[in-house]
PDB file of C-alpha atoms in Angstrom:
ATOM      1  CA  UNK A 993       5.527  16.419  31.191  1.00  0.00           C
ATOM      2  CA  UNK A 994       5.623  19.659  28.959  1.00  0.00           C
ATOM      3  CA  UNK A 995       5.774  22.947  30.834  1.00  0.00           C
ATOM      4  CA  UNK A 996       5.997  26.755  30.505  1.00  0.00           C
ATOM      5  CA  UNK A 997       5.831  26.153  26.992  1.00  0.00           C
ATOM      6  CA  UNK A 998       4.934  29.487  25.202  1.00  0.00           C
ATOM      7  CA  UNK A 999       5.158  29.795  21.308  1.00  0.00           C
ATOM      8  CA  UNK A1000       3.399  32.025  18.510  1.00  0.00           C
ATOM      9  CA  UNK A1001       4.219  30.741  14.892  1.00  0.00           C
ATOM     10  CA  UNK A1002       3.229  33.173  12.436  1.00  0.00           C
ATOM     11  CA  UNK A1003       2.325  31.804   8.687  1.00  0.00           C
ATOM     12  CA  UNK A1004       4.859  31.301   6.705  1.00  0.00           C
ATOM     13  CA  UNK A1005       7.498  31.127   9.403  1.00  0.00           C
ATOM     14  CA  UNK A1006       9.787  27.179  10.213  1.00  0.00           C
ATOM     15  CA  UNK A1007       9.875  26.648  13.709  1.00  0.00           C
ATOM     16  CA  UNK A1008      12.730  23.676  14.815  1.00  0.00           C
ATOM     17  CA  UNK A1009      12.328  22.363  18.121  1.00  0.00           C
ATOM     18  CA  UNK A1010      15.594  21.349  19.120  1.00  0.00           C
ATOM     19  CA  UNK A1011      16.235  18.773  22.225  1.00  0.00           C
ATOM     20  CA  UNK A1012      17.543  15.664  23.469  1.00  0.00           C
ATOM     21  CA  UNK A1013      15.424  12.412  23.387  1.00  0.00           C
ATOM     22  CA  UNK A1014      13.004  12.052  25.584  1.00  0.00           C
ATOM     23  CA  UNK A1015      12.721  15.837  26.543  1.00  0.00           C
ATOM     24  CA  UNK A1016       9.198  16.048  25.084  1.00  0.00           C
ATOM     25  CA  UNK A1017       9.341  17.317  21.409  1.00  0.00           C
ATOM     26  CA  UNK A1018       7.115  14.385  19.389  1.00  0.00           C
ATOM     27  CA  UNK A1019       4.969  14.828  22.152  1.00  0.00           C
ATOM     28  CA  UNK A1020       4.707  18.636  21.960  1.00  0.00           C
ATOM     29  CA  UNK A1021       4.477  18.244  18.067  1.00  0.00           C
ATOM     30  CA  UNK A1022       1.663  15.486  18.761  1.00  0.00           C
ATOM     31  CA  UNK A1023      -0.412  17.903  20.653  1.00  0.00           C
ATOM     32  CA  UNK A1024      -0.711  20.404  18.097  1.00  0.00           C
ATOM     33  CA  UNK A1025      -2.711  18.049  16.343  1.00  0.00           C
ATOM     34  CA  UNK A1026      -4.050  16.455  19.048  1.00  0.00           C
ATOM     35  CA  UNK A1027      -2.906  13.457  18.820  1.00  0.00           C
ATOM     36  CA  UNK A1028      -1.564  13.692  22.561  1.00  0.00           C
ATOM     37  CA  UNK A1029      -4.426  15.533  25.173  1.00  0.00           C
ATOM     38  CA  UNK A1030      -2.714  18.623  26.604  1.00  0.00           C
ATOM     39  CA  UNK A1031      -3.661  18.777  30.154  1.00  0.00           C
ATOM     40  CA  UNK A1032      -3.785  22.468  31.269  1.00  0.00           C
ATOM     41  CA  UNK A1033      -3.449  25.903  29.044  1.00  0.00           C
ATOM     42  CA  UNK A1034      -4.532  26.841  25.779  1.00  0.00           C
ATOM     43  CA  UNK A1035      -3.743  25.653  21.932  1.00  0.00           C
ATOM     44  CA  UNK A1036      -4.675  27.878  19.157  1.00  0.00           C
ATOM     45  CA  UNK A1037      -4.545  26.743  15.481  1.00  0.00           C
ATOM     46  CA  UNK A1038      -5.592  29.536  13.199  1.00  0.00           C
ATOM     47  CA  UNK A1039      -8.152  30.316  15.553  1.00  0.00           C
ATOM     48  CA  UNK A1040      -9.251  27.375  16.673  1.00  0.00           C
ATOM     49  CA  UNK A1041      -8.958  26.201  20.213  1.00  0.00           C
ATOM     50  CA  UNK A1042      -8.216  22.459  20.658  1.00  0.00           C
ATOM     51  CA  UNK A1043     -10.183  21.359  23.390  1.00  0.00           C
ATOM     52  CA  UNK A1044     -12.272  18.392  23.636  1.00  0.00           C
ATOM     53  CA  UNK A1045     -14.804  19.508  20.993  1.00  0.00           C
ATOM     54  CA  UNK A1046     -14.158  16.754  17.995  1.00  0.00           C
ATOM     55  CA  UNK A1047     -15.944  19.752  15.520  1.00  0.00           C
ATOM     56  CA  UNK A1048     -12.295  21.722  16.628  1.00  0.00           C
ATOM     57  CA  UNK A1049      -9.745  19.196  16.599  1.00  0.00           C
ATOM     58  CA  UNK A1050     -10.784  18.273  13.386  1.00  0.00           C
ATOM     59  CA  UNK A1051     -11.172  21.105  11.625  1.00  0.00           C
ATOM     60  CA  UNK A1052      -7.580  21.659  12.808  1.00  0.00           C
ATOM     61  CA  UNK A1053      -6.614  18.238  11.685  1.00  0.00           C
ATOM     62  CA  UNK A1054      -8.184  19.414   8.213  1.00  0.00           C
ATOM     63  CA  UNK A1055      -5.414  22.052   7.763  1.00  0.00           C
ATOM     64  CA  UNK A1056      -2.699  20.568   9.726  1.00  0.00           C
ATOM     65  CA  UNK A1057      -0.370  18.166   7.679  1.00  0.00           C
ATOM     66  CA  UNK A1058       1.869  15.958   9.915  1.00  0.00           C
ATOM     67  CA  UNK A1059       4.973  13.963   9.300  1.00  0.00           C
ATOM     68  CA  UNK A1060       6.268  11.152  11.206  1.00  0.00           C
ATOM     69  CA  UNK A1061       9.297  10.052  12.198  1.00  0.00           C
ATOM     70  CA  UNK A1062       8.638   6.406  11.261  1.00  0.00           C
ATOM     71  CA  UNK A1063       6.777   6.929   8.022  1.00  0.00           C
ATOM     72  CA  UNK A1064       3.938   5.048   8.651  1.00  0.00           C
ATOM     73  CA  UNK A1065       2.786   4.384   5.267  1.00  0.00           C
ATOM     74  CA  UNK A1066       0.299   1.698   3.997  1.00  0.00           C
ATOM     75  CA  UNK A1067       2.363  -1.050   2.858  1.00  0.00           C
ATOM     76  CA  UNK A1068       0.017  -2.282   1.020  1.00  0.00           C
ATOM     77  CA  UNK A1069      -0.579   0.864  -1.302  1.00  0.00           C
ATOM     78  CA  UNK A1070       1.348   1.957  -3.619  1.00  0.00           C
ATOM     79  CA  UNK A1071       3.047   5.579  -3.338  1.00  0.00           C
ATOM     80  CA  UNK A1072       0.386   7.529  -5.201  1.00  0.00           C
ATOM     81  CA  UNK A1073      -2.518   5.947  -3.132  1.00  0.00           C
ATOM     82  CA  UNK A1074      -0.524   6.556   0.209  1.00  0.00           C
ATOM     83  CA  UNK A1075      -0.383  10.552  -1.464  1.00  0.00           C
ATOM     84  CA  UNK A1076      -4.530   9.963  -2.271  1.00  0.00           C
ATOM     85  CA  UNK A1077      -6.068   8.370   0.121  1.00  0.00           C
ATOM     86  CA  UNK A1078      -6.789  11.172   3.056  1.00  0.00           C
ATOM     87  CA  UNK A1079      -7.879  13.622  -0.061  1.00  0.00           C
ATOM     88  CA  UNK A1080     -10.524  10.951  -1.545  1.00  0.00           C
ATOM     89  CA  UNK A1081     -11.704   9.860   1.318  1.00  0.00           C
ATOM     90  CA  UNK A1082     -11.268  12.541   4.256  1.00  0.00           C
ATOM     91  CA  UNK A1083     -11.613  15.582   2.165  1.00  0.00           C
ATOM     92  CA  UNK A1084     -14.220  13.862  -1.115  1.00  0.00           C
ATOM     93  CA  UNK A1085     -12.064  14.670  -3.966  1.00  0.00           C
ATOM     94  CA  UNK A1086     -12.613  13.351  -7.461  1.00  0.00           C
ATOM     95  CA  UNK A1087     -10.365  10.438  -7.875  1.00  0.00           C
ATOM     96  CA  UNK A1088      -8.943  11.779 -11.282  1.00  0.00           C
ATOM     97  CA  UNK A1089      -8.109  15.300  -9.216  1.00  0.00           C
ATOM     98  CA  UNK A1090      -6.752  13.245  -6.017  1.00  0.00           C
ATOM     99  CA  UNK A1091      -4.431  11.032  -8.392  1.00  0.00           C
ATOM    100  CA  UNK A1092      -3.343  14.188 -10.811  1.00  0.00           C
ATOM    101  CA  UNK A1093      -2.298  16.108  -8.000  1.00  0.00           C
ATOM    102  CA  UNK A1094      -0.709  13.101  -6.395  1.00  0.00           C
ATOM    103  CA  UNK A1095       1.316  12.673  -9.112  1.00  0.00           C
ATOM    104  CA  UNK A1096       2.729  16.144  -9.453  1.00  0.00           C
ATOM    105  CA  UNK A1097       3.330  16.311  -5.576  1.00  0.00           C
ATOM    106  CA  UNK A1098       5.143  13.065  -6.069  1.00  0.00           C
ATOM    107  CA  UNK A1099       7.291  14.703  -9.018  1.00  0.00           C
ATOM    108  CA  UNK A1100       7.777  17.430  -6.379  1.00  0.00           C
ATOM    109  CA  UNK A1101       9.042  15.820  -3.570  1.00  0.00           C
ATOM    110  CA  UNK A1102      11.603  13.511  -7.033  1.00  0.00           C
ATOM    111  CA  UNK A1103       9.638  10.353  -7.212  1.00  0.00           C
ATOM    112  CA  UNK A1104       7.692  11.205 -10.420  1.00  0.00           C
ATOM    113  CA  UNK A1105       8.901   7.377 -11.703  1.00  0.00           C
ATOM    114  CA  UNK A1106       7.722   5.417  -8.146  1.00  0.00           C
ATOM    115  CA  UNK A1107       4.082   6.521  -8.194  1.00  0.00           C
ATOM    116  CA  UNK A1108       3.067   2.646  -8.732  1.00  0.00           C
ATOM    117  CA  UNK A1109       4.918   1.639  -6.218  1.00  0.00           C
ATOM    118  CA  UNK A1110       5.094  -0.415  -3.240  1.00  0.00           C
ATOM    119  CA  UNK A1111       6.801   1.354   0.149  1.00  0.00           C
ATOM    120  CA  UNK A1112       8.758  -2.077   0.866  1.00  0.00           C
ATOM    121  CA  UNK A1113      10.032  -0.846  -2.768  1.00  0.00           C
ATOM    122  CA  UNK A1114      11.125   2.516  -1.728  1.00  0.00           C
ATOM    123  CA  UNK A1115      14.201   3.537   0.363  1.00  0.00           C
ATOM    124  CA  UNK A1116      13.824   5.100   3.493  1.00  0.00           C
ATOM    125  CA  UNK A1117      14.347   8.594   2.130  1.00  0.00           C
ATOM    126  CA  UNK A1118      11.883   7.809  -0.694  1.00  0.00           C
ATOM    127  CA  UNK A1119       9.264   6.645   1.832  1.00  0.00           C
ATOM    128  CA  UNK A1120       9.701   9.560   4.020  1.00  0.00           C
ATOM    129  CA  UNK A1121       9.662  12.117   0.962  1.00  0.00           C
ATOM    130  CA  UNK A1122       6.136  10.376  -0.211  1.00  0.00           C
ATOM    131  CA  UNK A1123       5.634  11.211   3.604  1.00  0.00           C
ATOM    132  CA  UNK A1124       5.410  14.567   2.988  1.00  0.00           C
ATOM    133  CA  UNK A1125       3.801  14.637  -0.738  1.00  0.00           C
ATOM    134  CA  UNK A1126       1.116  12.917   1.125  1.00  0.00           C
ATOM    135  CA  UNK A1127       0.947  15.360   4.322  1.00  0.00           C
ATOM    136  CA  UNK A1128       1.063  18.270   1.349  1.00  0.00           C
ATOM    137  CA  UNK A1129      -1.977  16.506  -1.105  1.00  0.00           C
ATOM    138  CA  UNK A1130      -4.766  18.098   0.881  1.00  0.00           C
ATOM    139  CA  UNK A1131      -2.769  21.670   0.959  1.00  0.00           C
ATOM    140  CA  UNK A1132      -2.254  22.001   5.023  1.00  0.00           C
ATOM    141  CA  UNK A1133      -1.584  25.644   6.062  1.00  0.00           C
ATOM    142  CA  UNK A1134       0.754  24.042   9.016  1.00  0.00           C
ATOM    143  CA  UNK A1135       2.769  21.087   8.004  1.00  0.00           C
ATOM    144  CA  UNK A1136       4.644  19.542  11.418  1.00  0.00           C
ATOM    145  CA  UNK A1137       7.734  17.153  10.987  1.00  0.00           C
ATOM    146  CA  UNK A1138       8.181  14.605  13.714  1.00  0.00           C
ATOM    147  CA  UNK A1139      12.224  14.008  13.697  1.00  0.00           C
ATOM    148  CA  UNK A1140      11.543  13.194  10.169  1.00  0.00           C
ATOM    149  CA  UNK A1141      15.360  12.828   9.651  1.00  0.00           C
ATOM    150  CA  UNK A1142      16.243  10.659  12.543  1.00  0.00           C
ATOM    151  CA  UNK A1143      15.579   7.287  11.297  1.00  0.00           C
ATOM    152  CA  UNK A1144      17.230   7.708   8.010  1.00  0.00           C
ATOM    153  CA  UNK A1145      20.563   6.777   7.014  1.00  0.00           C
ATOM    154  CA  UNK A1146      22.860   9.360   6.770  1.00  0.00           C
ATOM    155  CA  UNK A1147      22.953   9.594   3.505  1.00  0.00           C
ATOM    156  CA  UNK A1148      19.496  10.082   2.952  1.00  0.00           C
ATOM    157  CA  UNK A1149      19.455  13.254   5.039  1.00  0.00           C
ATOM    158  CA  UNK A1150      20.300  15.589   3.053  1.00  0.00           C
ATOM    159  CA  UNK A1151      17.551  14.512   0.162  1.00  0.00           C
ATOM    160  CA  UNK A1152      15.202  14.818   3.232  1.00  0.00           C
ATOM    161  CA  UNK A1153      16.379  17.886   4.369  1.00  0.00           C
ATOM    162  CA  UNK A1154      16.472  19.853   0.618  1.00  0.00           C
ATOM    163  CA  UNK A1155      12.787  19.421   0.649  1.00  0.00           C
ATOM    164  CA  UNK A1156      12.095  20.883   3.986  1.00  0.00           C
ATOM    165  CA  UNK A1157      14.261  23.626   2.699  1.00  0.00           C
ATOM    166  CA  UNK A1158      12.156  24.162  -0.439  1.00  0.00           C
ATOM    167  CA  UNK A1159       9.131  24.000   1.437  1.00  0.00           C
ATOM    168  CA  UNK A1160      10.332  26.616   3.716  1.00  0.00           C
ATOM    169  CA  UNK A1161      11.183  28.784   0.917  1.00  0.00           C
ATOM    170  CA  UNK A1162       8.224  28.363  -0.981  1.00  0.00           C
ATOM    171  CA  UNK A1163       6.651  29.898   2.055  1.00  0.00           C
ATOM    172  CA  UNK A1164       4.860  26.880   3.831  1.00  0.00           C
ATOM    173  CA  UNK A1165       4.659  27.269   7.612  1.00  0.00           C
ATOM    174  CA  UNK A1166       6.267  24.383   9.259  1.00  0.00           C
ATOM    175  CA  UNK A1167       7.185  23.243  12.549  1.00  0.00           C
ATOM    176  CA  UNK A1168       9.541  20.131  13.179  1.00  0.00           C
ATOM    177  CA  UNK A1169      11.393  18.520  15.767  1.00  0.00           C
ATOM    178  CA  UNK A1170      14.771  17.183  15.827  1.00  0.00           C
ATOM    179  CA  UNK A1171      17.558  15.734  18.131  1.00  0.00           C
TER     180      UNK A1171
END
């Protein structure tokens, strides 16, 4: 259980939660999305108090991009409909607008040439970086990364970690987790 947590993240500010596993940080991370049900206090995102009111959560969920640990993306898409699909179908975009700026968030994040394809095709640090092209396609003003380093192999890291680091310094307000 989470307690006398107390935190203010301003926009444009990278918040790293720090801690041991198990101590509670993917589930801290979870329930600024609500993805996990906080049990007593308050959460705020830009204004907007997650409580049990679905109109709330997801018009936080609307400008909250997450990132997760494992991935978790469709195996059976290919890397530009994995960027796509929340925009076309969760926020109605033109497919021709969803795919253009698919592609140029996949040439952002260095995959330019693997937009066709498949994430058993990728390495792990190309399937987390389309991760985060596809947390970024609907323009989130929070983006929160979910020990989005710790099931890559070491080598992979530091790709992982560059684009965190430009995403920081482009301005985007982020808060992530890590061991």
């Amino acid at each position: 259980a989470l307690r006398g947590i107390n935190l203010s993240v301003r926009t444009g500010e990278v918040v790293v939660i720090i801690g041991p596993s198990g101590s509670g940080k993917s589930t801290f991370i979870r329930c600024l999305n609500r993805l996990e049900e906080h049990q007593r206090g308050q959460i705020i995102i830009d204004g907007i108090e997650l409580t049990h009111n679905m109109r709330n959560i997801q018009e936080v969920r609307r400008e909250v991009g997450m990132v997760f640990q494992q991935f978790n993306l469709f195996p059976h898409r290919t890397a530009l409909d994995n960027v796509t699909l929340a925009p076309r179908v969760v926020h109605r975009r033109d497919r021709k607008e969803a795919e253009d700026k698919g592609r140029d968030l996949l040439a952002r994040v260095g995959l330019a040439d693997k937009a066709g394809a498949y994430p058993d095709k990728l390495s792990g640090g190309q399937q987390q970086r389309v991760a985060i092209a596809r947390a970024l396609a609907y323009d989130p003003r929070l983006l929160l990364l979910d020990e989005v380093t710790s099931a890559l192999d070491p080598e992979l890291v530091g790709e992982v970690l560059d684009l965190i680091a430009e995403l920081a310094a482009a301005g985007r307000t982020i808060v992530m987790s890590t061991h």
